[in-house]
Amino acid sequence: MADINPALDTPSDLNSNDTRTVADALNTALADCYAIYLKTKNFHWHVSGPHFRDYHLMLDDQATQVLGVTDAIAERVRKTGNTTLRSIGDIARRQQIADNDRDFVGPAEMLAELRDDNLKLVEALRDARERAESAGDTATSSLADDWIDQAEERAWFLFEASRNG
């Protein structure tokens, strides 16, 4: 991460080198949130089959939840005196979640892919939380606990919705 422009400087009692490490991890998680958000909306728009209504509504709820987390993550990065994502290109350079541009994805595959993506997001958020704890950034660590819980819940719902029986 480049040195911050003085016009964007934010006061913080945390060590700036430590917070850069935390901000880098948060920006990766943020990029993954945007990738999951768009993929979830894509699947919401294109789901088909006998469970259409249930999946359509669940995916819309999940997309809304993911989008809701993005502002909190970005604002946490700024509160620690760092900068966050600026563009779709910036997201693409940082995201670890693979896009899905296929013309058709079956419902079961959609649910499985999103489940796995949310579990990858959990890993990224845990990494950010561990870095925050090492930096003495308890606020980020506490917020990350909630974001992890939400991603785990989404993965659980996706898993349960995809079970046969």
mmCIF file of C-alpha atoms in Angstrom:
data_model
loop_
_atom_site.group_PDB
_atom_site.id
_atom_site.type_symbol
_atom_site.label_atom_id
_atom_site.label_comp_id
_atom_site.label_asym_id
_atom_site.label_seq_id
_atom_site.Cartn_x
_atom_site.Cartn_y
_atom_site.Cartn_z
ATOM 1 C CA MET A 1 0.000 0.000 0.000
ATOM 2 C CA ALA A 2 1.429 3.387 -0.958
ATOM 3 C CA ASP A 3 1.919 6.190 1.532
ATOM 4 C CA ILE A 4 -1.337 7.932 2.237
ATOM 5 C CA ASN A 5 -2.025 11.386 0.854
ATOM 6 C CA PRO A 6 -1.867 13.889 3.750
ATOM 7 C CA ALA A 7 -5.340 15.130 2.798
ATOM 8 C CA LEU A 8 -6.666 11.653 3.698
ATOM 9 C CA ASP A 9 -4.725 11.337 6.951
ATOM 10 C CA THR A 10 -6.824 10.089 9.864
ATOM 11 C CA PRO A 11 -5.773 10.322 13.516
ATOM 12 C CA SER A 12 -5.141 6.993 15.202
ATOM 13 C CA ASP A 13 -3.154 5.860 18.214
ATOM 14 C CA LEU A 14 -2.357 2.574 16.445
ATOM 15 C CA ASN A 15 1.025 1.959 14.833
ATOM 16 C CA SER A 16 0.725 2.923 11.155
ATOM 17 C CA ASN A 17 2.871 0.004 9.937
ATOM 18 C CA ASP A 18 0.656 -2.434 11.828
ATOM 19 C CA THR A 19 -2.553 -0.837 10.582
ATOM 20 C CA ARG A 20 -1.308 -1.026 6.979
ATOM 21 C CA THR A 21 -1.055 -4.787 7.402
ATOM 22 C CA VAL A 22 -4.581 -4.902 8.812
ATOM 23 C CA ALA A 23 -5.895 -2.594 6.069
ATOM 24 C CA ASP A 24 -4.339 -4.777 3.392
ATOM 25 C CA ALA A 25 -6.126 -7.842 4.794
ATOM 26 C CA LEU A 26 -9.388 -5.914 5.138
ATOM 27 C CA ASN A 27 -9.149 -4.652 1.557
ATOM 28 C CA THR A 28 -8.707 -8.233 0.350
ATOM 29 C CA ALA A 29 -11.785 -9.279 2.339
ATOM 30 C CA LEU A 30 -13.646 -6.239 0.997
ATOM 31 C CA ALA A 31 -12.781 -7.188 -2.593
ATOM 32 C CA ASP A 32 -14.030 -10.698 -1.850
ATOM 33 C CA CYS A 33 -17.266 -9.257 -0.438
ATOM 34 C CA TYR A 34 -17.872 -7.380 -3.671
ATOM 35 C CA ALA A 35 -17.100 -10.510 -5.709
ATOM 36 C CA ILE A 36 -19.529 -12.561 -3.586
ATOM 37 C CA TYR A 37 -22.146 -9.812 -3.740
ATOM 38 C CA LEU A 38 -22.115 -9.660 -7.521
ATOM 39 C CA LYS A 39 -22.012 -13.442 -7.898
ATOM 40 C CA THR A 40 -24.905 -13.817 -5.454
ATOM 41 C CA LYS A 41 -26.951 -11.237 -7.375
ATOM 42 C CA ASN A 42 -26.059 -12.970 -10.652
ATOM 43 C CA PHE A 43 -27.297 -16.279 -9.276
ATOM 44 C CA HIS A 44 -30.372 -14.568 -7.788
ATOM 45 C CA TRP A 45 -31.233 -13.187 -11.243
ATOM 46 C CA HIS A 46 -30.559 -16.457 -13.069
ATOM 47 C CA VAL A 47 -31.713 -19.213 -10.725
ATOM 48 C CA SER A 48 -34.324 -21.553 -12.160
ATOM 49 C CA GLY A 49 -36.111 -24.740 -11.262
ATOM 50 C CA PRO A 50 -38.620 -26.075 -8.751
ATOM 51 C CA HIS A 51 -37.054 -24.194 -5.807
ATOM 52 C CA PHE A 52 -36.876 -20.918 -7.708
ATOM 53 C CA ARG A 53 -38.796 -18.795 -5.224
ATOM 54 C CA ASP A 54 -36.952 -20.055 -2.133
ATOM 55 C CA TYR A 55 -33.507 -19.725 -3.724
ATOM 56 C CA HIS A 56 -34.338 -16.407 -5.373
ATOM 57 C CA LEU A 57 -35.394 -14.875 -2.041
ATOM 58 C CA MET A 58 -32.537 -16.415 -0.037
ATOM 59 C CA LEU A 59 -29.919 -15.199 -2.516
ATOM 60 C CA ASP A 60 -31.385 -11.707 -2.494
ATOM 61 C CA ASP A 61 -31.294 -11.628 1.325
ATOM 62 C CA GLN A 62 -27.713 -12.871 1.326
ATOM 63 C CA ALA A 63 -26.608 -10.330 -1.284
ATOM 64 C CA THR A 64 -28.141 -7.534 0.780
ATOM 65 C CA GLN A 65 -26.292 -8.758 3.878
ATOM 66 C CA VAL A 66 -22.948 -8.942 2.047
ATOM 67 C CA LEU A 67 -23.372 -5.466 0.582
ATOM 68 C CA GLY A 68 -24.195 -4.157 4.051
ATOM 69 C CA VAL A 69 -20.841 -5.323 5.383
ATOM 70 C CA THR A 70 -18.828 -3.532 2.688
ATOM 71 C CA ASP A 71 -19.289 -0.038 4.081
ATOM 72 C CA ALA A 72 -18.342 -1.134 7.599
ATOM 73 C CA ILE A 73 -15.143 -2.788 6.345
ATOM 74 C CA ALA A 74 -14.135 0.205 4.219
ATOM 75 C CA GLU A 75 -14.868 2.668 7.014
ATOM 76 C CA ARG A 76 -12.797 0.605 9.438
ATOM 77 C CA VAL A 77 -9.863 0.823 7.023
ATOM 78 C CA ARG A 78 -10.256 4.617 6.901
ATOM 79 C CA LYS A 79 -10.622 4.960 10.683
ATOM 80 C CA THR A 80 -7.194 3.382 11.071
ATOM 81 C CA GLY A 81 -5.624 5.960 8.765
ATOM 82 C CA ASN A 82 -5.449 3.889 5.602
ATOM 83 C CA THR A 83 -7.134 3.920 2.207
ATOM 84 C CA THR A 84 -9.482 1.413 0.705
ATOM 85 C CA LEU A 85 -10.701 0.180 -2.669
ATOM 86 C CA ARG A 86 -11.248 2.713 -5.417
ATOM 87 C CA SER A 87 -12.572 0.866 -8.458
ATOM 88 C CA ILE A 88 -13.741 -2.352 -10.061
ATOM 89 C CA GLY A 89 -10.158 -2.794 -11.286
ATOM 90 C CA ASP A 90 -8.879 -2.473 -7.725
ATOM 91 C CA ILE A 91 -11.383 -5.115 -6.639
ATOM 92 C CA ALA A 92 -10.309 -7.425 -9.487
ATOM 93 C CA ARG A 93 -6.635 -7.090 -8.517
ATOM 94 C CA ARG A 94 -7.317 -7.998 -4.881
ATOM 95 C CA GLN A 95 -10.167 -10.505 -4.927
ATOM 96 C CA GLN A 96 -9.490 -14.139 -4.110
ATOM 97 C CA ILE A 97 -13.026 -15.284 -4.950
ATOM 98 C CA ALA A 98 -13.318 -16.414 -8.570
ATOM 99 C CA ASP A 99 -15.942 -14.813 -10.781
ATOM 100 C CA ASN A 100 -18.518 -16.975 -12.556
ATOM 101 C CA ASP A 101 -19.348 -15.691 -16.039
ATOM 102 C CA ARG A 102 -20.984 -18.856 -17.354
ATOM 103 C CA ASP A 103 -24.243 -18.529 -19.287
ATOM 104 C CA PHE A 104 -25.972 -21.156 -17.152
ATOM 105 C CA VAL A 105 -25.234 -22.556 -13.702
ATOM 106 C CA GLY A 106 -27.585 -25.116 -12.174
ATOM 107 C CA PRO A 107 -29.146 -24.284 -8.805
ATOM 108 C CA ALA A 108 -27.251 -26.962 -6.871
ATOM 109 C CA GLU A 109 -23.959 -25.762 -8.308
ATOM 110 C CA MET A 110 -24.868 -22.146 -7.479
ATOM 111 C CA LEU A 111 -25.505 -22.988 -3.848
ATOM 112 C CA ALA A 112 -22.337 -25.060 -3.537
ATOM 113 C CA GLU A 113 -20.176 -22.398 -5.160
ATOM 114 C CA LEU A 114 -21.541 -19.636 -2.951
ATOM 115 C CA ARG A 115 -21.157 -21.831 0.136
ATOM 116 C CA ASP A 116 -17.489 -22.383 -0.684
ATOM 117 C CA ASP A 117 -16.998 -18.691 -1.490
ATOM 118 C CA ASN A 118 -18.444 -17.653 1.865
ATOM 119 C CA LEU A 119 -16.140 -20.116 3.620
ATOM 120 C CA LYS A 120 -13.175 -18.566 1.746
ATOM 121 C CA LEU A 121 -14.380 -15.173 2.936
ATOM 122 C CA VAL A 122 -14.383 -16.528 6.495
ATOM 123 C CA GLU A 123 -10.694 -17.402 6.031
ATOM 124 C CA ALA A 124 -9.904 -13.896 4.745
ATOM 125 C CA LEU A 125 -11.793 -12.300 7.626
ATOM 126 C CA ARG A 126 -10.036 -14.515 10.172
ATOM 127 C CA ASP A 127 -6.711 -13.443 8.685
ATOM 128 C CA ALA A 128 -7.744 -9.792 9.042
ATOM 129 C CA ARG A 129 -8.891 -10.414 12.620
ATOM 130 C CA GLU A 130 -5.592 -12.104 13.544
ATOM 131 C CA ARG A 131 -3.640 -9.195 12.059
ATOM 132 C CA ALA A 132 -5.853 -6.748 13.943
ATOM 133 C CA GLU A 133 -5.252 -8.576 17.214
ATOM 134 C CA SER A 134 -1.496 -8.499 16.607
ATOM 135 C CA ALA A 135 -1.748 -4.752 15.941
ATOM 136 C CA GLY A 136 -3.753 -4.129 19.121
ATOM 137 C CA ASP A 137 -6.714 -3.072 16.967
ATOM 138 C CA THR A 138 -9.491 -4.466 19.138
ATOM 139 C CA ALA A 139 -12.243 -2.578 17.293
ATOM 140 C CA THR A 140 -11.414 -4.277 13.990
ATOM 141 C CA SER A 141 -11.036 -7.618 15.736
ATOM 142 C CA SER A 142 -14.471 -7.275 17.364
ATOM 143 C CA LEU A 143 -16.173 -6.218 14.138
ATOM 144 C CA ALA A 144 -14.529 -9.091 12.276
ATOM 145 C CA ASP A 145 -16.165 -11.544 14.690
ATOM 146 C CA ASP A 146 -19.587 -10.381 13.494
ATOM 147 C CA TRP A 147 -18.581 -10.478 9.823
ATOM 148 C CA ILE A 148 -17.230 -14.011 10.268
ATOM 149 C CA ASP A 149 -20.447 -15.105 11.972
ATOM 150 C CA GLN A 150 -22.545 -13.690 9.122
ATOM 151 C CA ALA A 151 -20.451 -15.443 6.450
ATOM 152 C CA GLU A 152 -20.610 -18.727 8.373
ATOM 153 C CA GLU A 153 -24.386 -18.381 8.624
ATOM 154 C CA ARG A 154 -24.671 -17.782 4.871
ATOM 155 C CA ALA A 155 -22.547 -20.878 4.212
ATOM 156 C CA TRP A 156 -24.747 -22.898 6.577
ATOM 157 C CA PHE A 157 -27.983 -21.754 4.895
ATOM 158 C CA LEU A 158 -26.548 -22.521 1.459
ATOM 159 C CA PHE A 159 -25.471 -25.967 2.672
ATOM 160 C CA GLU A 160 -28.849 -26.744 4.212
ATOM 161 C CA ALA A 161 -30.758 -25.489 1.158
ATOM 162 C CA SER A 162 -28.729 -27.814 -1.061
ATOM 163 C CA ARG A 163 -29.275 -30.997 0.977
ATOM 164 C CA ASN A 164 -31.372 -33.751 -0.504
ATOM 165 C CA GLY A 165 -33.950 -35.342 1.708
#
